CSV table of C-alpha atoms in Angstrom, one decimal:
chain,number,residue,atom,x,y,z
A,1,MET,CA,-86.9,13.4,-8.0
A,2,ASN,CA,-84.2,12.0,-10.2
A,3,LEU,CA,-82.7,15.4,-10.4
A,4,PHE,CA,-81.2,14.8,-7.0
A,5,VAL,CA,-79.7,11.2,-7.5
A,6,HIS,CA,-75.8,11.4,-7.6
A,7,ASP,CA,-73.8,8.8,-9.2
A,8,TYR,CA,-70.4,8.9,-7.4
A,9,GLU,CA,-68.7,6.3,-9.6
A,10,GLU,CA,-69.6,8.1,-12.8
A,11,THR,CA,-68.4,11.5,-11.6
A,12,LYS,CA,-65.0,10.4,-10.4
A,13,SER,CA,-62.2,12.1,-12.2
A,14,PRO,CA,-59.1,10.2,-13.4
A,15,ASP,CA,-56.9,12.5,-11.4
A,16,THR,CA,-58.7,11.6,-8.2
A,17,LEU,CA,-58.4,7.8,-9.0
A,18,SER,CA,-54.6,8.5,-9.6
A,19,LEU,CA,-54.2,10.3,-6.3
A,20,VAL,CA,-56.2,7.3,-4.5
A,21,GLU,CA,-53.8,4.7,-6.4
A,22,LYS,CA,-50.5,6.5,-5.7
A,23,PHE,CA,-51.5,6.9,-1.9
A,24,SER,CA,-52.4,3.1,-1.6
A,25,GLU,CA,-48.9,2.2,-3.3
A,26,SER,CA,-46.8,4.5,-1.2
A,27,GLU,CA,-48.6,3.5,1.9
A,28,MET,CA,-47.9,-0.1,1.1
A,29,LEU,CA,-44.5,0.4,0.5
A,30,ARG,CA,-44.0,2.2,4.0
A,31,GLN,CA,-45.6,-0.7,5.7
A,32,GLU,CA,-43.5,-3.1,3.9
A,33,PHE,CA,-40.4,-1.1,4.9
A,34,ASP,CA,-41.4,-0.9,8.5
A,35,LEU,CA,-41.9,-4.6,8.3
A,36,VAL,CA,-38.2,-5.0,7.2
A,37,LYS,CA,-37.0,-2.7,9.7
A,38,TYR,CA,-38.7,-4.6,12.3
A,39,LEU,CA,-37.2,-8.1,11.1
A,40,ARG,CA,-33.8,-6.7,11.0
A,41,ASP,CA,-34.0,-5.2,14.4
A,42,ALA,CA,-35.6,-8.5,15.7
A,43,MET,CA,-32.6,-10.6,14.3
A,44,ARG,CA,-30.1,-8.2,15.8
A,45,LYS,CA,-31.6,-8.4,19.3
A,46,ALA,CA,-31.9,-12.3,18.9
A,47,LEU,CA,-28.1,-12.2,18.3
A,48,LEU,CA,-27.2,-9.8,21.1
A,49,ASP,CA,-29.2,-12.1,23.5
A,50,ASP,CA,-27.6,-15.3,22.2
A,51,SER,CA,-31.0,-16.7,21.3
A,52,LEU,CA,-29.9,-18.7,18.3
A,53,GLU,CA,-33.3,-20.5,18.0
A,54,ARG,CA,-35.1,-17.3,17.8
A,55,LEU,CA,-32.7,-15.9,15.2
A,56,LYS,CA,-32.9,-19.1,13.1
A,57,LYS,CA,-36.9,-18.7,12.9
A,58,LEU,CA,-36.6,-15.0,12.2
A,59,VAL,CA,-34.2,-15.6,9.2
A,60,ASP,CA,-36.4,-18.4,7.8
A,61,VAL,CA,-39.3,-15.7,8.0
A,62,ALA,CA,-37.0,-13.0,6.4
A,63,GLU,CA,-36.1,-15.3,3.5
A,64,SER,CA,-39.5,-16.3,3.0
A,65,TYR,CA,-40.9,-12.9,3.0
A,66,GLU,CA,-38.1,-11.6,0.8
A,67,LYS,CA,-39.5,-13.7,-2.1
A,68,SER,CA,-42.5,-11.4,-2.5
A,69,SER,CA,-41.1,-8.3,-1.1
A,70,THR,CA,-39.9,-5.2,-3.0
A,71,TYR,CA,-36.9,-5.0,-0.4
A,72,PHE,CA,-34.3,-7.1,0.6
A,73,ILE,CA,-34.0,-7.9,4.1
A,74,ILE,CA,-30.7,-9.6,4.3
A,75,HIS,CA,-28.0,-7.9,2.3
A,76,ASP,CA,-24.8,-9.7,0.8
A,77,TYR,CA,-22.3,-10.6,3.4
A,78,GLU,CA,-25.0,-10.5,6.0
A,79,LYS,CA,-26.1,-13.7,4.7
A,80,ILE,CA,-22.6,-15.1,5.3
A,81,LEU,CA,-22.6,-13.7,8.9
A,82,LEU,CA,-25.8,-15.2,9.7
A,83,LYS,CA,-24.6,-18.7,8.2
A,84,TYR,CA,-21.6,-18.5,10.7
A,85,PHE,CA,-23.8,-17.7,13.8
A,86,LEU,CA,-26.3,-20.4,12.9
A,87,GLY,CA,-23.8,-23.0,12.3
A,88,ASP,CA,-24.3,-23.5,8.7
A,89,PHE,CA,-20.6,-24.5,7.8
A,90,GLU,CA,-21.7,-26.2,4.9
A,91,SER,CA,-22.7,-23.3,3.0
A,92,LEU,CA,-19.6,-21.3,4.2
A,93,SER,CA,-17.3,-24.0,2.8
A,94,ASP,CA,-19.1,-23.7,-0.8
A,95,VAL,CA,-17.0,-21.3,-3.0
A,96,GLN,CA,-20.1,-20.4,-5.1
A,97,PHE,CA,-22.2,-19.3,-2.0
A,98,VAL,CA,-19.3,-17.3,-0.6
A,99,SER,CA,-18.3,-15.9,-3.9
A,100,ARG,CA,-22.0,-14.8,-4.5
A,101,TYR,CA,-22.4,-13.1,-1.4
A,102,ASN,CA,-19.3,-11.8,0.0
A,103,THR,CA,-19.5,-8.3,-1.0
A,104,ARG,CA,-20.1,-5.1,1.3
A,105,PRO,CA,-23.7,-3.9,1.0
A,106,ASP,CA,-24.3,-0.8,-1.0
A,107,TYR,CA,-26.8,0.9,1.4
A,108,VAL,CA,-26.8,0.2,5.1
A,109,TYR,CA,-29.6,2.0,7.1
A,110,ASP,CA,-29.3,0.4,10.5
A,111,THR,CA,-26.9,-1.1,12.7
A,112,PHE,CA,-27.7,-4.8,11.7
A,113,HIS,CA,-24.4,-5.6,10.0
A,114,LYS,CA,-22.3,-3.6,12.6
A,115,THR,CA,-23.7,-5.6,15.5
A,116,PHE,CA,-22.9,-9.0,13.6
A,117,LYS,CA,-19.4,-7.7,12.6
A,118,ASP,CA,-18.6,-6.5,16.2
A,119,LYS,CA,-20.1,-9.9,17.4
A,120,LEU,CA,-17.7,-12.0,15.0
A,121,GLN,CA,-14.6,-10.0,15.9
A,122,ALA,CA,-15.2,-10.5,19.6
A,123,GLU,CA,-15.3,-14.2,18.9
A,124,ILE,CA,-12.1,-14.2,16.8
A,125,GLU,CA,-10.4,-12.4,19.6
A,126,SER,CA,-11.6,-14.7,22.3
A,127,GLY,CA,-10.7,-17.8,20.0
A,128,LYS,CA,-14.4,-19.0,20.0
A,129,LEU,CA,-14.3,-18.8,16.2
A,130,ASP,CA,-11.5,-21.6,16.4
A,131,GLU,CA,-13.5,-23.6,18.8
A,132,LYS,CA,-16.7,-23.5,16.5
A,133,LEU,CA,-14.6,-24.6,13.5
A,134,LYS,CA,-13.3,-27.8,15.3
A,135,SER,CA,-16.8,-29.0,14.2
A,136,VAL,CA,-15.8,-28.9,10.6
A,137,GLU,CA,-14.2,-32.3,9.9
A,138,ASN,CA,-12.6,-31.5,6.5
A,139,GLU,CA,-9.2,-29.5,7.1
A,140,SER,CA,-9.5,-27.7,3.9
A,141,ASP,CA,-13.1,-26.5,4.6
A,142,ARG,CA,-12.1,-25.5,8.0
A,143,MET,CA,-9.3,-23.2,6.9
A,144,PHE,CA,-11.2,-21.8,4.1
A,145,ILE,CA,-14.1,-20.7,6.6
A,146,TYR,CA,-11.5,-19.3,9.0
A,147,ILE,CA,-9.7,-17.0,6.6
A,148,VAL,CA,-13.2,-15.8,4.9
A,149,MET,CA,-14.3,-14.8,8.5
A,150,LYS,CA,-11.1,-13.0,9.3
A,151,GLY,CA,-11.6,-11.6,5.9
A,152,PHE,CA,-14.4,-9.3,7.3
A,153,PHE,CA,-11.4,-7.4,9.2
A,154,LYS,CA,-8.8,-7.7,6.3
A,155,TYR,CA,-7.2,-4.3,7.5
A,156,LYS,CA,-6.9,-5.8,10.9
A,157,TYR,CA,-5.5,-9.2,10.0
A,158,ASP,CA,-2.8,-10.0,7.5
A,159,ILE,CA,-5.0,-12.3,5.1
A,160,GLU,CA,-2.1,-12.7,2.6
A,161,SER,CA,0.2,-14.0,5.4
A,162,LEU,CA,-2.5,-16.5,6.3
A,163,ILE,CA,-3.0,-17.7,2.9
A,164,GLU,CA,0.5,-18.3,2.5
A,165,LYS,CA,1.1,-19.9,5.9
A,166,HIS,CA,-1.9,-22.4,5.3
A,167,LYS,CA,-1.9,-22.9,1.5
A,168,LEU,CA,-0.9,-26.7,2.1
A,169,GLN,CA,-4.0,-27.1,4.2
A,170,LEU,CA,-6.2,-25.6,1.7
A,171,LYS,CA,-6.1,-28.8,-0.4
A,172,LYS,CA,-9.2,-27.9,-2.4
A,173,ARG,CA,-7.8,-25.7,-5.4
A,174,GLU,CA,-11.2,-24.0,-6.1
A,175,GLN,CA,-11.1,-22.6,-2.5
A,176,LEU,CA,-7.4,-21.6,-2.5
A,177,GLU,CA,-7.9,-19.9,-6.0
A,178,TYR,CA,-11.0,-17.9,-4.6
A,179,LEU,CA,-8.9,-16.7,-1.5
A,180,VAL,CA,-6.1,-15.7,-3.9
A,181,ASP,CA,-8.3,-13.8,-6.0
A,182,VAL,CA,-10.3,-12.1,-3.4
A,183,TYR,CA,-7.4,-11.4,-0.8
A,184,TRP,CA,-4.1,-11.7,-2.3
A,185,ASN,CA,-2.8,-8.1,-3.0
A,186,ARG,CA,0.8,-8.4,-1.9
A,187,LYS,CA,3.3,-6.0,-3.4
A,188,THR,CA,6.9,-5.5,-3.4
A,189,VAL,CA,9.1,-2.5,-4.7
A,190,ASP,CA,9.7,-2.8,-8.1
A,191,THR,CA,13.6,-1.9,-8.0
A,192,LEU,CA,14.1,-1.9,-11.9
A,193,LYS,CA,11.5,1.1,-11.9
A,194,SER,CA,12.2,2.7,-8.5
A,195,TYR,CA,14.8,5.4,-8.3
A,196,THR,CA,15.9,8.2,-5.6
A,197,PHE,CA,16.7,11.8,-6.0
A,198,PHE,CA,19.0,13.4,-3.6
A,199,LEU,CA,20.5,16.8,-3.1
A,200,GLY,CA,22.9,18.0,-0.3
A,201,GLY,CA,26.0,20.0,0.8
A,202,SER,CA,29.4,18.7,1.6
A,203,TYR,CA,32.6,19.4,3.1
A,204,VAL,CA,36.0,18.7,1.4
A,205,ALA,CA,39.2,17.9,3.0
A,206,PHE,CA,42.3,17.8,0.7
A,207,LEU,CA,45.1,15.2,1.3
A,208,GLY,CA,48.6,15.0,-0.3
A,209,ASP,CA,50.7,17.9,-1.9
A,210,ILE,CA,47.5,19.6,-2.9
A,211,SER,CA,46.7,20.5,0.6
A,212,ASP,CA,49.6,22.6,0.8
A,213,LYS,CA,48.2,24.5,-2.2
A,214,VAL,CA,44.4,24.6,-1.7
A,215,LYS,CA,42.3,25.1,1.5
A,216,ASN,CA,39.6,22.8,2.5
A,217,GLY,CA,36.3,23.9,1.2
A,218,PHE,CA,32.6,23.3,0.7
A,219,GLY,CA,30.5,21.8,-2.1
A,220,PHE,CA,27.0,20.4,-3.3
A,221,TYR,CA,25.9,17.0,-4.5
A,222,GLY,CA,22.9,16.0,-6.4
A,223,GLY,CA,21.8,13.1,-8.5
A,224,THR,CA,19.8,9.9,-8.8
A,225,ASN,CA,19.8,6.6,-7.5
A,226,TRP,CA,18.9,3.3,-8.9
A,227,TYR,CA,18.7,-0.2,-7.3
A,228,ILE,CA,18.7,-3.5,-9.3
A,229,TYR,CA,18.2,-5.9,-6.6
A,230,ASP,CA,20.6,-5.1,-4.0
A,231,VAL,CA,23.2,-3.5,-6.5
A,232,SER,CA,23.0,0.3,-6.6
A,233,LEU,CA,23.9,2.5,-9.6
A,234,GLU,CA,24.3,6.0,-8.6
A,235,THR,CA,25.1,9.0,-11.0
A,236,GLN,CA,25.8,12.3,-9.4
A,237,ILE,CA,26.9,16.0,-10.3
A,238,THR,CA,29.5,17.1,-7.7
A,239,THR,CA,31.0,20.7,-7.4
A,240,HIS,CA,33.1,22.3,-4.5
A,241,PHE,CA,34.8,25.6,-4.0
A,242,SER,CA,38.2,26.5,-2.1
A,243,ASP,CA,40.5,29.2,-1.8
A,244,VAL,CA,44.0,29.0,-2.9
A,245,ARG,CA,46.4,29.5,0.2
A,246,SER,CA,49.0,31.7,-1.7
A,247,SER,CA,46.4,34.4,-2.5
A,248,ASP,CA,43.1,35.7,-1.2
A,249,SER,CA,42.0,36.7,-4.7
A,250,LEU,CA,42.3,33.3,-6.4
A,251,HIS,CA,39.9,30.2,-6.0
A,252,PHE,CA,40.0,26.8,-6.9
A,253,TYR,CA,36.8,25.0,-7.7
A,254,ASN,CA,36.0,21.6,-9.2
A,255,LEU,CA,32.9,20.3,-11.2
A,256,GLY,CA,32.4,16.5,-12.0
A,257,TRP,CA,30.2,13.7,-13.1
A,258,ASN,CA,30.6,10.5,-11.1
A,259,LEU,CA,29.1,7.0,-11.4
A,260,ASN,CA,29.0,5.1,-8.1
A,261,VAL,CA,28.5,1.3,-8.2
A,262,GLY,CA,27.8,-0.4,-5.0
A,263,TYR,CA,26.1,-2.9,-2.8
A,264,TYR,CA,23.0,-2.0,-0.5
A,265,PHE,CA,22.8,-3.9,2.7
A,266,ARG,CA,19.2,-3.2,3.2
A,267,ASN,CA,18.8,-4.7,6.8
A,268,ILE,CA,20.8,-1.7,8.0
A,269,SER,CA,20.2,0.8,5.2
A,270,LEU,CA,23.9,1.0,4.6
A,271,GLN,CA,25.8,1.2,1.0
A,272,CYS,CA,29.3,0.7,0.1
A,273,TYR,CA,30.4,1.8,-3.5
A,274,LEU,CA,33.2,2.5,-6.0
A,275,THR,CA,33.4,5.8,-8.0
A,276,THR,CA,34.4,6.3,-11.3
A,277,GLY,CA,33.9,9.4,-13.4
A,278,VAL,CA,35.2,12.7,-14.9
A,279,GLU,CA,36.1,16.0,-13.3
A,280,VAL,CA,37.3,19.3,-14.2
A,281,ASP,CA,39.2,21.6,-11.7
A,282,PHE,CA,39.0,25.3,-12.5
A,283,TYR,CA,41.3,28.2,-11.3
A,284,GLY,CA,39.8,31.3,-10.4
A,285,GLU,CA,41.9,33.6,-12.7
A,286,ASN,CA,43.8,32.9,-15.9
A,287,LYS,CA,47.1,34.0,-14.4
A,288,SER,CA,48.5,33.9,-10.9
A,289,LYS,CA,50.3,36.8,-9.6
A,290,ASN,CA,52.9,34.2,-8.5
A,291,ASP,CA,53.5,33.0,-11.9
A,292,GLU,CA,53.6,35.3,-15.0
A,293,ASN,CA,54.3,32.3,-17.4
A,294,ARG,CA,50.9,30.6,-16.8
A,295,THR,CA,48.6,30.5,-19.8
A,296,SER,CA,44.9,30.1,-20.3
A,297,LYS,CA,44.9,26.3,-20.6
A,298,ASP,CA,46.5,26.2,-17.1
A,299,SER,CA,43.2,27.6,-15.6
A,300,TYR,CA,41.5,24.3,-16.0
A,301,GLN,CA,42.2,20.5,-16.1
A,302,ALA,CA,40.2,17.5,-16.9
A,303,TYR,CA,40.9,14.1,-15.6
A,304,PRO,CA,39.5,10.6,-14.7
A,305,VAL,CA,38.3,10.0,-11.0
A,306,TYR,CA,38.2,7.0,-9.0
A,307,GLY,CA,37.5,6.3,-5.3
A,308,ALA,CA,35.3,4.7,-2.9
A,309,GLY,CA,32.6,5.7,-0.3
A,310,VAL,CA,29.6,4.6,2.2
A,311,LEU,CA,26.5,6.3,2.7
A,312,TYR,CA,23.6,5.7,5.3
A,313,ASP,CA,20.0,6.4,4.8
A,314,MET,CA,17.8,7.4,7.5
A,315,PHE,CA,14.2,8.6,6.8
A,316,TYR,CA,14.7,11.2,4.2
A,317,LEU,CA,18.2,12.1,5.0
A,318,ARG,CA,21.3,10.5,3.6
A,319,PHE,CA,24.8,10.6,5.3
A,320,ARG,CA,27.7,10.1,2.8
A,321,ALA,CA,31.6,9.9,3.4
A,322,GLY,CA,34.2,9.0,0.9
A,323,ILE,CA,37.7,9.6,-0.7
A,324,LYS,CA,38.5,10.4,-4.3
A,325,ASN,CA,41.9,11.3,-6.3
A,326,ILE,CA,42.3,15.0,-7.7
A,327,TRP,CA,44.6,16.4,-10.1
A,328,GLY,CA,45.8,19.9,-10.2
A,329,ASP,CA,49.1,19.6,-11.9
A,330,HIS,CA,47.9,22.4,-14.5
A,331,THR,CA,46.2,24.6,-12.2
A,332,VAL,CA,48.0,24.5,-8.7
A,333,ASN,CA,51.0,22.4,-9.5
A,334,ALA,CA,49.8,19.7,-7.3
A,335,SER,CA,47.7,16.6,-7.0
A,336,GLY,CA,46.4,14.5,-4.3
A,337,PHE,CA,43.0,13.2,-2.6
A,338,ARG,CA,40.2,14.6,-1.1
A,339,PHE,CA,38.1,13.2,1.8
A,340,TYR,CA,34.5,14.3,1.5
A,341,MET,CA,31.5,14.3,4.0
A,342,SER,CA,27.9,15.2,3.0
A,343,ILE,CA,24.3,15.5,4.2
A,344,GLU,CA,21.6,15.1,1.5
A,345,PHE,CA,17.9,15.2,1.5
A,346,SER,CA,16.7,12.1,-0.5
A,347,ILE,CA,13.3,11.7,-2.4
A,348,PRO,CA,12.5,8.0,-3.1
A,349,VAL,CA,10.2,7.5,-5.9
A,350,LEU,CA,8.9,3.9,-5.7
A,351,THR,CA,7.0,1.7,-8.2
A,352,MET,CA,5.2,-1.3,-6.6
A,353,LYS,CA,4.8,-4.7,-8.5
A,354,PRO,CA,2.4,-7.5,-7.6
A,355,VAL,CA,3.9,-10.6,-6.1
A,356,GLU,CA,2.8,-13.5,-7.7
A,357,PHE,CA,1.3,-16.3,-5.5
A,358,VAL,CA,3.1,-19.6,-5.7
A,359,TYR,CA,0.5,-22.5,-5.7
A,360,PRO,CA,1.8,-25.7,-4.2
A,361,ASP,CA,2.8,-28.5,-6.9
A,362,SER,CA,0.0,-30.7,-6.3
A,363,MET,CA,-3.4,-30.1,-5.3
A,364,GLU,CA,-6.8,-31.6,-5.3
A,365,ARG,CA,-9.1,-30.2,-8.0
C-alpha cells in the first residue's frame, strides 16, 4: 500500500521552487507599484479638487509607506511643490530642505508633477502666490520662497533679475548664496575675446586733381573687427579698380592695409573711426602711350594713408562710408582724395563671459 504514497515536498525540484519564488516577488512588486500609482493619482485629484485636507492625509500615508516600499512615491522637487500647496513655508525657507529636493525627477511616468506645476503657474499668474506668502513674517524667508517657486519656470521668468532686484531683502546670506549658486547664470559678451569678420564690395569716387586722370571705380573690402569695451579696432585689406581717362587700355588699381580706430555707439549700432595705414597704387602698364619717358618705377607708388569714416551695423550687414587720401604722383601725375561707400557681410564671433554677482556689503549670516 505504501507504494502509492507520494511525498510532494520531497519530490519538488529546485527549479520549481525558483519559479514560485520569482512569481511571488514579481507579483508583490507589481502590486506595490500599482499602490504607488494609486496614491499619486489620488494626490493629483485631491489637488485638482482643492481638497487640501485629503491631500495632507494622502501625503502622510505616502511618506509612511515609502519607508518600507521599493519605490519612491514622491520624487525630488515634487516634495517642494507639495510643501507649498500644504502651506509648509517653514520647510520651504530652509535652505537644506530646498537644496536637497530642488532637482527634476529622473523618471516621470504619469501626470502628477505636471498637474502640480500647472497649478503653481496658475497661482503665480493670478497673484495667489503673493497672497499666500503674506503669511510669512520674515521678509528674507518670504522672498526666498517666492524666487524658488518662480524658479520652477526659470525659462519663463527672469530669475537672475529677481535675485538682483531683491538681494537687499534677502538678508540671510545662506539663502542668497543658494539662489546665486542655482539660478545665477548671467553672461555678457567678452569684448576682449570677441571679433567680427566682414567682406563686401565698394564704390569709389575720386576727388581733386586725380579725378581728371582716373575714373570712378569699384573695389572690395575684407577684414576683422575687435571691440575693447566701446573702442573699436579694425584691420582691413582694401582694393579697388578704375580706368584711366586718357586711354581705354590702361587701368589704375590700388591695394592697401588699413587700421581703423573708432568709437562704437552700441545703442544705435553706429561707429565713427579714424583711418591710418599703407597703400600702393599700380598702373596697368609699365609705360603710358602718352609718355614715352615713363620708367618701370612709375608703374607703382606706396604711401601712407589717413582718413575718417562711419559705419552702421544692421543684422548681418554693414554699411560704410568714408574718405581717404590717395597719392598718384608717380603713376598718373596727380593726387587727391577718394570717397568710398561699401556694403559688407559681417559675421560676429562672440565669446561670452559670466557676470559676477555682487553681494551687498553687509548681510546677516
